Amino acid sequence: VLLSVLDELEGTADGYYVVVGGITPTPLGEGKSTTTVGLCQALGAFLDKKVVTCLRQPSQGSTFGIKGGAAGGG
């Protein structure tokens, strides 16, 4: 997505969230979760705002340094 899309939204009310509903994973295994985290990081950095990503994938807890609490890290 080109950042010029933000120019088209000039003067409109701010949105509240972005949903990545479904994509086909790449041969390297990158898919919805990777895209969601990347979009969240990029939007947060570009807009200089705090952002939250909700990944309903407990097995990825250890990837993000989370242990216990059903995060798949033990």
JSON list of N, CA and C in Angstrom, two decimals:
[
{"chain": "A", "resi": 1, "resn": "VAL", "atom": "N", "xyz": [0.85, -1.17, 0.00]},
{"chain": "A", "resi": 1, "resn": "VAL", "atom": "CA", "xyz": [0.00, 0.00, 0.00]},
{"chain": "A", "resi": 1, "resn": "VAL", "atom": "C", "xyz": [0.89, 1.23, 0.00]},
{"chain": "A", "resi": 2, "resn": "LEU", "atom": "N", "xyz": [0.64, 2.10, -0.92]},
{"chain": "A", "resi": 2, "resn": "LEU", "atom": "CA", "xyz": [1.41, 3.34, -0.99]},
{"chain": "A", "resi": 2, "resn": "LEU", "atom": "C", "xyz": [0.92, 4.32, 0.06]},
{"chain": "A", "resi": 3, "resn": "LEU", "atom": "N", "xyz": [1.84, 5.06, 0.66]},
{"chain": "A", "resi": 3, "resn": "LEU", "atom": "CA", "xyz": [1.45, 6.02, 1.68]},
{"chain": "A", "resi": 3, "resn": "LEU", "atom": "C", "xyz": [0.64, 7.18, 1.10]},
{"chain": "A", "resi": 4, "resn": "SER", "atom": "N", "xyz": [0.64, 7.34, -0.22]},
{"chain": "A", "resi": 4, "resn": "SER", "atom": "CA", "xyz": [-0.16, 8.39, -0.84]},
{"chain": "A", "resi": 4, "resn": "SER", "atom": "C", "xyz": [-1.65, 8.18, -0.60]},
{"chain": "A", "resi": 5, "resn": "VAL", "atom": "N", "xyz": [-2.04, 6.97, -0.20]},
{"chain": "A", "resi": 5, "resn": "VAL", "atom": "CA", "xyz": [-3.44, 6.72, 0.12]},
{"chain": "A", "resi": 5, "resn": "VAL", "atom": "C", "xyz": [-3.89, 7.62, 1.28]},
{"chain": "A", "resi": 6, "resn": "LEU", "atom": "N", "xyz": [-2.96, 8.01, 2.14]},
{"chain": "A", "resi": 6, "resn": "LEU", "atom": "CA", "xyz": [-3.30, 8.90, 3.25]},
{"chain": "A", "resi": 6, "resn": "LEU", "atom": "C", "xyz": [-3.75, 10.27, 2.75]},
{"chain": "A", "resi": 7, "resn": "ASP", "atom": "N", "xyz": [-3.22, 10.70, 1.59]},
{"chain": "A", "resi": 7, "resn": "ASP", "atom": "CA", "xyz": [-3.63, 11.99, 1.02]},
{"chain": "A", "resi": 7, "resn": "ASP", "atom": "C", "xyz": [-5.11, 11.96, 0.64]},
{"chain": "A", "resi": 8, "resn": "GLU", "atom": "N", "xyz": [-5.58, 10.81, 0.18]},
{"chain": "A", "resi": 8, "resn": "GLU", "atom": "CA", "xyz": [-6.98, 10.68, -0.20]},
{"chain": "A", "resi": 8, "resn": "GLU", "atom": "C", "xyz": [-7.91, 10.76, 1.02]},
{"chain": "A", "resi": 9, "resn": "LEU", "atom": "N", "xyz": [-7.37, 10.47, 2.18]},
{"chain": "A", "resi": 9, "resn": "LEU", "atom": "CA", "xyz": [-8.18, 10.47, 3.40]},
{"chain": "A", "resi": 9, "resn": "LEU", "atom": "C", "xyz": [-8.13, 11.80, 4.14]},
{"chain": "A", "resi": 10, "resn": "GLU", "atom": "N", "xyz": [-7.39, 12.75, 3.59]},
{"chain": "A", "resi": 10, "resn": "GLU", "atom": "CA", "xyz": [-7.27, 14.06, 4.22]},
{"chain": "A", "resi": 10, "resn": "GLU", "atom": "C", "xyz": [-8.65, 14.68, 4.43]},
{"chain": "A", "resi": 11, "resn": "GLY", "atom": "N", "xyz": [-8.90, 15.15, 5.64]},
{"chain": "A", "resi": 11, "resn": "GLY", "atom": "CA", "xyz": [-10.16, 15.81, 5.93]},
{"chain": "A", "resi": 11, "resn": "GLY", "atom": "C", "xyz": [-11.28, 14.87, 6.35]},
{"chain": "A", "resi": 12, "resn": "THR", "atom": "N", "xyz": [-11.04, 13.57, 6.33]},
{"chain": "A", "resi": 12, "resn": "THR", "atom": "CA", "xyz": [-12.07, 12.62, 6.77]},
{"chain": "A", "resi": 12, "resn": "THR", "atom": "C", "xyz": [-11.82, 12.25, 8.23]},
{"chain": "A", "resi": 13, "resn": "ALA", "atom": "N", "xyz": [-12.82, 11.69, 8.86]},
{"chain": "A", "resi": 13, "resn": "ALA", "atom": "CA", "xyz": [-12.69, 11.28, 10.26]},
{"chain": "A", "resi": 13, "resn": "ALA", "atom": "C", "xyz": [-11.66, 10.15, 10.37]},
{"chain": "A", "resi": 14, "resn": "ASP", "atom": "N", "xyz": [-10.92, 10.14, 11.48]},
{"chain": "A", "resi": 14, "resn": "ASP", "atom": "CA", "xyz": [-9.93, 9.09, 11.71]},
{"chain": "A", "resi": 14, "resn": "ASP", "atom": "C", "xyz": [-10.60, 7.75, 11.91]},
{"chain": "A", "resi": 15, "resn": "GLY", "atom": "N", "xyz": [-9.97, 6.70, 11.40]},
{"chain": "A", "resi": 15, "resn": "GLY", "atom": "CA", "xyz": [-10.45, 5.34, 11.62]},
{"chain": "A", "resi": 15, "resn": "GLY", "atom": "C", "xyz": [-9.96, 4.83, 12.96]},
{"chain": "A", "resi": 16, "resn": "TYR", "atom": "N", "xyz": [-10.43, 3.65, 13.33]},
{"chain": "A", "resi": 16, "resn": "TYR", "atom": "CA", "xyz": [-10.07, 3.11, 14.63]},
{"chain": "A", "resi": 16, "resn": "TYR", "atom": "C", "xyz": [-9.23, 1.84, 14.55]},
{"chain": "A", "resi": 17, "resn": "TYR", "atom": "N", "xyz": [-9.36, 1.06, 13.49]},
{"chain": "A", "resi": 17, "resn": "TYR", "atom": "CA", "xyz": [-8.58, -0.16, 13.41]},
{"chain": "A", "resi": 17, "resn": "TYR", "atom": "C", "xyz": [-8.46, -0.65, 11.97]},
{"chain": "A", "resi": 18, "resn": "VAL", "atom": "N", "xyz": [-7.48, -1.51, 11.76]},
{"chain": "A", "resi": 18, "resn": "VAL", "atom": "CA", "xyz": [-7.25, -2.16, 10.47]},
{"chain": "A", "resi": 18, "resn": "VAL", "atom": "C", "xyz": [-7.43, -3.65, 10.69]},
{"chain": "A", "resi": 19, "resn": "VAL", "atom": "N", "xyz": [-8.19, -4.30, 9.84]},
{"chain": "A", "resi": 19, "resn": "VAL", "atom": "CA", "xyz": [-8.40, -5.74, 9.95]},
{"chain": "A", "resi": 19, "resn": "VAL", "atom": "C", "xyz": [-7.72, -6.43, 8.77]},
{"chain": "A", "resi": 20, "resn": "VAL", "atom": "N", "xyz": [-6.86, -7.40, 9.07]},
{"chain": "A", "resi": 20, "resn": "VAL", "atom": "CA", "xyz": [-6.30, -8.26, 8.04]},
{"chain": "A", "resi": 20, "resn": "VAL", "atom": "C", "xyz": [-7.08, -9.55, 8.14]},
{"chain": "A", "resi": 21, "resn": "GLY", "atom": "N", "xyz": [-8.05, -9.71, 7.26]},
{"chain": "A", "resi": 21, "resn": "GLY", "atom": "CA", "xyz": [-9.00, -10.81, 7.39]},
{"chain": "A", "resi": 21, "resn": "GLY", "atom": "C", "xyz": [-8.57, -12.12, 6.79]},
{"chain": "A", "resi": 22, "resn": "GLY", "atom": "N", "xyz": [-7.81, -12.10, 5.75]},
{"chain": "A", "resi": 22, "resn": "GLY", "atom": "CA", "xyz": [-7.40, -13.36, 5.16]},
{"chain": "A", "resi": 22, "resn": "GLY", "atom": "C", "xyz": [-6.46, -13.15, 3.99]},
{"chain": "A", "resi": 23, "resn": "ILE", "atom": "N", "xyz": [-5.33, -13.82, 4.07]},
{"chain": "A", "resi": 23, "resn": "ILE", "atom": "CA", "xyz": [-4.38, -13.81, 2.97]},
{"chain": "A", "resi": 23, "resn": "ILE", "atom": "C", "xyz": [-3.78, -15.20, 2.87]},
{"chain": "A", "resi": 24, "resn": "THR", "atom": "N", "xyz": [-3.23, -15.51, 1.73]},
{"chain": "A", "resi": 24, "resn": "THR", "atom": "CA", "xyz": [-2.58, -16.79, 1.54]},
{"chain": "A", "resi": 24, "resn": "THR", "atom": "C", "xyz": [-1.12, -16.66, 1.96]},
{"chain": "A", "resi": 25, "resn": "PRO", "atom": "N", "xyz": [-0.64, -17.54, 2.84]},
{"chain": "A", "resi": 25, "resn": "PRO", "atom": "CA", "xyz": [0.76, -17.44, 3.26]},
{"chain": "A", "resi": 25, "resn": "PRO", "atom": "C", "xyz": [1.72, -17.60, 2.08]},
{"chain": "A", "resi": 26, "resn": "THR", "atom": "N", "xyz": [2.87, -16.98, 2.19]},
{"chain": "A", "resi": 26, "resn": "THR", "atom": "CA", "xyz": [3.91, -17.12, 1.17]},
{"chain": "A", "resi": 26, "resn": "THR", "atom": "C", "xyz": [4.60, -18.46, 1.33]},
{"chain": "A", "resi": 27, "resn": "PRO", "atom": "N", "xyz": [5.39, -18.87, 0.34]},
{"chain": "A", "resi": 27, "resn": "PRO", "atom": "CA", "xyz": [6.13, -20.14, 0.48]},
{"chain": "A", "resi": 27, "resn": "PRO", "atom": "C", "xyz": [7.06, -20.14, 1.70]},
{"chain": "A", "resi": 28, "resn": "LEU", "atom": "N", "xyz": [7.47, -18.97, 2.16]},
{"chain": "A", "resi": 28, "resn": "LEU", "atom": "CA", "xyz": [8.35, -18.89, 3.33]},
{"chain": "A", "resi": 28, "resn": "LEU", "atom": "C", "xyz": [7.57, -18.96, 4.63]},
{"chain": "A", "resi": 29, "resn": "GLY", "atom": "N", "xyz": [6.25, -19.04, 4.55]},
{"chain": "A", "resi": 29, "resn": "GLY", "atom": "CA", "xyz": [5.44, -19.17, 5.75]},
{"chain": "A", "resi": 29, "resn": "GLY", "atom": "C", "xyz": [4.98, -17.86, 6.35]},
{"chain": "A", "resi": 30, "resn": "GLU", "atom": "N", "xyz": [5.27, -16.73, 5.70]},
{"chain": "A", "resi": 30, "resn": "GLU", "atom": "CA", "xyz": [4.81, -15.45, 6.22]},
{"chain": "A", "resi": 30, "resn": "GLU", "atom": "C", "xyz": [3.39, -15.22, 5.75]},
{"chain": "A", "resi": 31, "resn": "GLY", "atom": "N", "xyz": [2.53, -14.82, 6.66]},
{"chain": "A", "resi": 31, "resn": "GLY", "atom": "CA", "xyz": [1.13, -14.64, 6.29]},
{"chain": "A", "resi": 31, "resn": "GLY", "atom": "C", "xyz": [0.46, -13.57, 7.10]},
{"chain": "A", "resi": 32, "resn": "LYS", "atom": "N", "xyz": [-0.73, -13.90, 7.60]},
{"chain": "A", "resi": 32, "resn": "LYS", "atom": "CA", "xyz": [-1.55, -12.91, 8.29]},
{"chain": "A", "resi": 32, "resn": "LYS", "atom": "C", "xyz": [-0.88, -12.30, 9.51]},
{"chain": "A", "resi": 33, "resn": "SER", "atom": "N", "xyz": [-0.28, -13.14, 10.33]},
{"chain": "A", "resi": 33, "resn": "SER", "atom": "CA", "xyz": [0.33, -12.63, 11.57]},
{"chain": "A", "resi": 33, "resn": "SER", "atom": "C", "xyz": [1.50, -11.69, 11.26]},
{"chain": "A", "resi": 34, "resn": "THR", "atom": "N", "xyz": [2.35, -12.10, 10.33]},
{"chain": "A", "resi": 34, "resn": "THR", "atom": "CA", "xyz": [3.50, -11.27, 9.97]},
{"chain": "A", "resi": 34, "resn": "THR", "atom": "C", "xyz": [3.03, -9.95, 9.36]},
{"chain": "A", "resi": 35, "resn": "THR", "atom": "N", "xyz": [2.04, -10.01, 8.51]},
{"chain": "A", "resi": 35, "resn": "THR", "atom": "CA", "xyz": [1.50, -8.79, 7.89]},
{"chain": "A", "resi": 35, "resn": "THR", "atom": "C", "xyz": [0.87, -7.88, 8.94]},
{"chain": "A", "resi": 36, "resn": "THR", "atom": "N", "xyz": [0.13, -8.47, 9.87]},
{"chain": "A", "resi": 36, "resn": "THR", "atom": "CA", "xyz": [-0.52, -7.69, 10.91]},
{"chain": "A", "resi": 36, "resn": "THR", "atom": "C", "xyz": [0.50, -6.97, 11.78]},
{"chain": "A", "resi": 37, "resn": "VAL", "atom": "N", "xyz": [1.53, -7.68, 12.22]},
{"chain": "A", "resi": 37, "resn": "VAL", "atom": "CA", "xyz": [2.56, -7.07, 13.06]},
{"chain": "A", "resi": 37, "resn": "VAL", "atom": "C", "xyz": [3.30, -5.99, 12.27]},
{"chain": "A", "resi": 38, "resn": "GLY", "atom": "N", "xyz": [3.62, -6.26, 11.01]},
{"chain": "A", "resi": 38, "resn": "GLY", "atom": "CA", "xyz": [4.30, -5.27, 10.18]},
{"chain": "A", "resi": 38, "resn": "GLY", "atom": "C", "xyz": [3.48, -4.00, 9.97]},
{"chain": "A", "resi": 39, "resn": "LEU", "atom": "N", "xyz": [2.19, -4.17, 9.68]},
{"chain": "A", "resi": 39, "resn": "LEU", "atom": "CA", "xyz": [1.31, -3.01, 9.51]},
{"chain": "A", "resi": 39, "resn": "LEU", "atom": "C", "xyz": [1.21, -2.20, 10.79]},
{"chain": "A", "resi": 40, "resn": "CYS", "atom": "N", "xyz": [1.08, -2.89, 11.90]},
{"chain": "A", "resi": 40, "resn": "CYS", "atom": "CA", "xyz": [0.95, -2.22, 13.18]},
{"chain": "A", "resi": 40, "resn": "CYS", "atom": "C", "xyz": [2.21, -1.41, 13.50]},
{"chain": "A", "resi": 41, "resn": "GLN", "atom": "N", "xyz": [3.37, -2.02, 13.30]},
{"chain": "A", "resi": 41, "resn": "GLN", "atom": "CA", "xyz": [4.63, -1.32, 13.55]},
{"chain": "A", "resi": 41, "resn": "GLN", "atom": "C", "xyz": [4.78, -0.11, 12.62]},
{"chain": "A", "resi": 42, "resn": "ALA", "atom": "N", "xyz": [4.48, -0.30, 11.34]},
{"chain": "A", "resi": 42, "resn": "ALA", "atom": "CA", "xyz": [4.65, 0.78, 10.37]},
{"chain": "A", "resi": 42, "resn": "ALA", "atom": "C", "xyz": [3.69, 1.93, 10.64]},
{"chain": "A", "resi": 43, "resn": "LEU", "atom": "N", "xyz": [2.43, 1.61, 10.90]},
{"chain": "A", "resi": 43, "resn": "LEU", "atom": "CA", "xyz": [1.46, 2.68, 11.17]},
{"chain": "A", "resi": 43, "resn": "LEU", "atom": "C", "xyz": [1.80, 3.42, 12.46]},
{"chain": "A", "resi": 44, "resn": "GLY", "atom": "N", "xyz": [2.22, 2.69, 13.47]},
{"chain": "A", "resi": 44, "resn": "GLY", "atom": "CA", "xyz": [2.61, 3.33, 14.73]},
{"chain": "A", "resi": 44, "resn": "GLY", "atom": "C", "xyz": [3.79, 4.27, 14.54]},
{"chain": "A", "resi": 45, "resn": "ALA", "atom": "N", "xyz": [4.79, 3.82, 13.79]},
{"chain": "A", "resi": 45, "resn": "ALA", "atom": "CA", "xyz": [5.97, 4.65, 13.55]},
{"chain": "A", "resi": 45, "resn": "ALA", "atom": "C", "xyz": [5.64, 5.85, 12.67]},
{"chain": "A", "resi": 46, "resn": "PHE", "atom": "N", "xyz": [4.89, 5.62, 11.59]},
{"chain": "A", "resi": 46, "resn": "PHE", "atom": "CA", "xyz": [4.58, 6.69, 10.65]},
{"chain": "A", "resi": 46, "resn": "PHE", "atom": "C", "xyz": [3.68, 7.75, 11.27]},
{"chain": "A", "resi": 47, "resn": "LEU", "atom": "N", "xyz": [2.68, 7.31, 12.03]},
{"chain": "A", "resi": 47, "resn": "LEU", "atom": "CA", "xyz": [1.73, 8.24, 12.63]},
{"chain": "A", "resi": 47, "resn": "LEU", "atom": "C", "xyz": [2.18, 8.73, 14.00]},
{"chain": "A", "resi": 48, "resn": "ASP", "atom": "N", "xyz": [3.29, 8.19, 14.52]},
{"chain": "A", "resi": 48, "resn": "ASP", "atom": "CA", "xyz": [3.80, 8.51, 15.85]},
{"chain": "A", "resi": 48, "resn": "ASP", "atom": "C", "xyz": [2.71, 8.34, 16.91]},
{"chain": "A", "resi": 49, "resn": "LYS", "atom": "N", "xyz": [2.04, 7.18, 16.84]},
{"chain": "A", "resi": 49, "resn": "LYS", "atom": "CA", "xyz": [0.97, 6.85, 17.77]},
{"chain": "A", "resi": 49, "resn": "LYS", "atom": "C", "xyz": [1.27, 5.51, 18.43]},
{"chain": "A", "resi": 50, "resn": "LYS", "atom": "N", "xyz": [0.70, 5.30, 19.61]},
{"chain": "A", "resi": 50, "resn": "LYS", "atom": "CA", "xyz": [0.77, 3.99, 20.23]},
{"chain": "A", "resi": 50, "resn": "LYS", "atom": "C", "xyz": [-0.22, 3.08, 19.53]},
{"chain": "A", "resi": 51, "resn": "VAL", "atom": "N", "xyz": [0.18, 1.87, 19.27]},
{"chain": "A", "resi": 51, "resn": "VAL", "atom": "CA", "xyz": [-0.68, 0.92, 18.57]},
{"chain": "A", "resi": 51, "resn": "VAL", "atom": "C", "xyz": [-0.74, -0.40, 19.34]},
{"chain": "A", "resi": 52, "resn": "VAL", "atom": "N", "xyz": [-1.78, -1.16, 19.08]},
{"chain": "A", "resi": 52, "resn": "VAL", "atom": "CA", "xyz": [-1.96, -2.47, 19.72]},
{"chain": "A", "resi": 52, "resn": "VAL", "atom": "C", "xyz": [-2.25, -3.48, 18.63]},
{"chain": "A", "resi": 53, "resn": "THR", "atom": "N", "xyz": [-1.61, -4.64, 18.71]},
{"chain": "A", "resi": 53, "resn": "THR", "atom": "CA", "xyz": [-1.88, -5.74, 17.79]},
{"chain": "A", "resi": 53, "resn": "THR", "atom": "C", "xyz": [-2.44, -6.90, 18.58]},
{"chain": "A", "resi": 54, "resn": "CYS", "atom": "N", "xyz": [-3.54, -7.42, 18.15]},
{"chain": "A", "resi": 54, "resn": "CYS", "atom": "CA", "xyz": [-4.16, -8.58, 18.80]},
{"chain": "A", "resi": 54, "resn": "CYS", "atom": "C", "xyz": [-3.96, -9.79, 17.90]},
{"chain": "A", "resi": 55, "resn": "LEU", "atom": "N", "xyz": [-3.08, -10.69, 18.33]},
{"chain": "A", "resi": 55, "resn": "LEU", "atom": "CA", "xyz": [-2.85, -11.93, 17.60]},
{"chain": "A", "resi": 55, "resn": "LEU", "atom": "C", "xyz": [-3.48, -13.06, 18.40]},
{"chain": "A", "resi": 56, "resn": "ARG", "atom": "N", "xyz": [-4.47, -13.70, 17.85]},
{"chain": "A", "resi": 56, "resn": "ARG", "atom": "CA", "xyz": [-5.11, -14.80, 18.55]},
{"chain": "A", "resi": 56, "resn": "ARG", "atom": "C", "xyz": [-4.39, -16.09, 18.17]},
{"chain": "A", "resi": 57, "resn": "GLN", "atom": "N", "xyz": [-3.11, -16.12, 18.50]},
{"chain": "A", "resi": 57, "resn": "GLN", "atom": "CA", "xyz": [-2.26, -17.25, 18.15]},
{"chain": "A", "resi": 57, "resn": "GLN", "atom": "C", "xyz": [-1.32, -17.51, 19.33]},
{"chain": "A", "resi": 58, "resn": "PRO", "atom": "N", "xyz": [-1.79, -18.21, 20.36]},
{"chain": "A", "resi": 58, "resn": "PRO", "atom": "CA", "xyz": [-0.99, -18.41, 21.57]},
{"chain": "A", "resi": 58, "resn": "PRO", "atom": "C", "xyz": [0.38, -19.02, 21.32]},
{"chain": "A", "resi": 59, "resn": "SER", "atom": "N", "xyz": [0.53, -19.84, 20.30]},
{"chain": "A", "resi": 59, "resn": "SER", "atom": "CA", "xyz": [1.81, -20.49, 20.05]},
{"chain": "A", "resi": 59, "resn": "SER", "atom": "C", "xyz": [2.90, -19.50, 19.66]},
{"chain": "A", "resi": 60, "resn": "GLN", "atom": "N", "xyz": [2.54, -18.27, 19.30]},
{"chain": "A", "resi": 60, "resn": "GLN", "atom": "CA", "xyz": [3.54, -17.28, 18.92]},
{"chain": "A", "resi": 60, "resn": "GLN", "atom": "C", "xyz": [4.02, -16.46, 20.11]},
{"chain": "A", "resi": 61, "resn": "GLY", "atom": "N", "xyz": [3.54, -16.76, 21.30]},
{"chain": "A", "resi": 61, "resn": "GLY", "atom": "CA", "xyz": [3.96, -16.02, 22.48]},
{"chain": "A", "resi": 61, "resn": "GLY", "atom": "C", "xyz": [5.46, -15.97, 22.66]},
{"chain": "A", "resi": 62, "resn": "SER", "atom": "N", "xyz": [6.11, -17.11, 22.49]},
{"chain": "A", "resi": 62, "resn": "SER", "atom": "CA", "xyz": [7.56, -17.14, 22.68]},
{"chain": "A", "resi": 62, "resn": "SER", "atom": "C", "xyz": [8.30, -16.30, 21.64]},
{"chain": "A", "resi": 63, "resn": "THR", "atom": "N", "xyz": [7.72, -16.13, 20.46]},
{"chain": "A", "resi": 63, "resn": "THR", "atom": "CA", "xyz": [8.32, -15.29, 19.43]},
{"chain": "A", "resi": 63, "resn": "THR", "atom": "C", "xyz": [8.44, -13.85, 19.90]},
{"chain": "A", "resi": 64, "resn": "PHE", "atom": "N", "xyz": [7.47, -13.41, 20.70]},
{"chain": "A", "resi": 64, "resn": "PHE", "atom": "CA", "xyz": [7.43, -12.03, 21.17]},
{"chain": "A", "resi": 64, "resn": "PHE", "atom": "C", "xyz": [7.87, -11.90, 22.63]},
{"chain": "A", "resi": 65, "resn": "GLY", "atom": "N", "xyz": [8.50, -12.96, 23.16]},
{"chain": "A", "resi": 65, "resn": "GLY", "atom": "CA", "xyz": [9.05, -12.89, 24.51]},
{"chain": "A", "resi": 65, "resn": "GLY", "atom": "C", "xyz": [8.02, -13.00, 25.62]},
{"chain": "A", "resi": 66, "resn": "ILE", "atom": "N", "xyz": [6.89, -13.63, 25.34]},
{"chain": "A", "resi": 66, "resn": "ILE", "atom": "CA", "xyz": [5.83, -13.80, 26.34]},
{"chain": "A", "resi": 66, "resn": "ILE", "atom": "C", "xyz": [5.84, -15.25, 26.80]},
{"chain": "A", "resi": 67, "resn": "LYS", "atom": "N", "xyz": [5.86, -15.46, 28.12]},
{"chain": "A", "resi": 67, "resn": "LYS", "atom": "CA", "xyz": [5.83, -16.83, 28.64]},
{"chain": "A", "resi": 67, "resn": "LYS", "atom": "C", "xyz": [4.61, -17.00, 29.54]},
{"chain": "A", "resi": 68, "resn": "GLY", "atom": "N", "xyz": [4.07, -18.20, 29.54]},
{"chain": "A", "resi": 68, "resn": "GLY", "atom": "CA", "xyz": [2.96, -18.52, 30.43]},
{"chain": "A", "resi": 68, "resn": "GLY", "atom": "C", "xyz": [1.66, -17.88, 29.99]},
{"chain": "A", "resi": 69, "resn": "GLY", "atom": "N", "xyz": [0.62, -18.04, 30.80]},
{"chain": "A", "resi": 69, "resn": "GLY", "atom": "CA", "xyz": [-0.67, -17.43, 30.50]},
{"chain": "A", "resi": 69, "resn": "GLY", "atom": "C", "xyz": [-1.23, -17.86, 29.17]},
{"chain": "A", "resi": 70, "resn": "ALA", "atom": "N", "xyz": [-1.06, -19.13, 28.83]},
{"chain": "A", "resi": 70, "resn": "ALA", "atom": "CA", "xyz": [-1.54, -19.70, 27.56]},
{"chain": "A", "resi": 70, "resn": "ALA", "atom": "C", "xyz": [-0.85, -19.08, 26.36]},
{"chain": "A", "resi": 71, "resn": "ALA", "atom": "N", "xyz": [0.38, -18.60, 26.57]},
{"chain": "A", "resi": 71, "resn": "ALA", "atom": "CA", "xyz": [1.14, -18.01, 25.47]},
{"chain": "A", "resi": 71, "resn": "ALA", "atom": "C", "xyz": [2.00, -19.04, 24.76]},
{"chain": "A", "resi": 72, "resn": "GLY", "atom": "N", "xyz": [1.88, -20.29, 25.15]},
{"chain": "A", "resi": 72, "resn": "GLY", "atom": "CA", "xyz": [2.62, -21.34, 24.48]},
{"chain": "A", "resi": 72, "resn": "GLY", "atom": "C", "xyz": [4.08, -21.43, 24.88]},
{"chain": "A", "resi": 73, "resn": "GLY", "atom": "N", "xyz": [4.49, -20.61, 25.83]},
{"chain": "A", "resi": 73, "resn": "GLY", "atom": "CA", "xyz": [5.90, -20.59, 26.24]},
{"chain": "A", "resi": 73, "resn": "GLY", "atom": "C", "xyz": [6.18, -21.37, 27.50]},
{"chain": "A", "resi": 74, "resn": "GLY", "atom": "N", "xyz": [5.15, -21.95, 28.12]},
{"chain": "A", "resi": 74, "resn": "GLY", "atom": "CA", "xyz": [5.36, -22.75, 29.33]},
{"chain": "A", "resi": 74, "resn": "GLY", "atom": "C", "xyz": [5.30, -21.97, 30.59]}
]
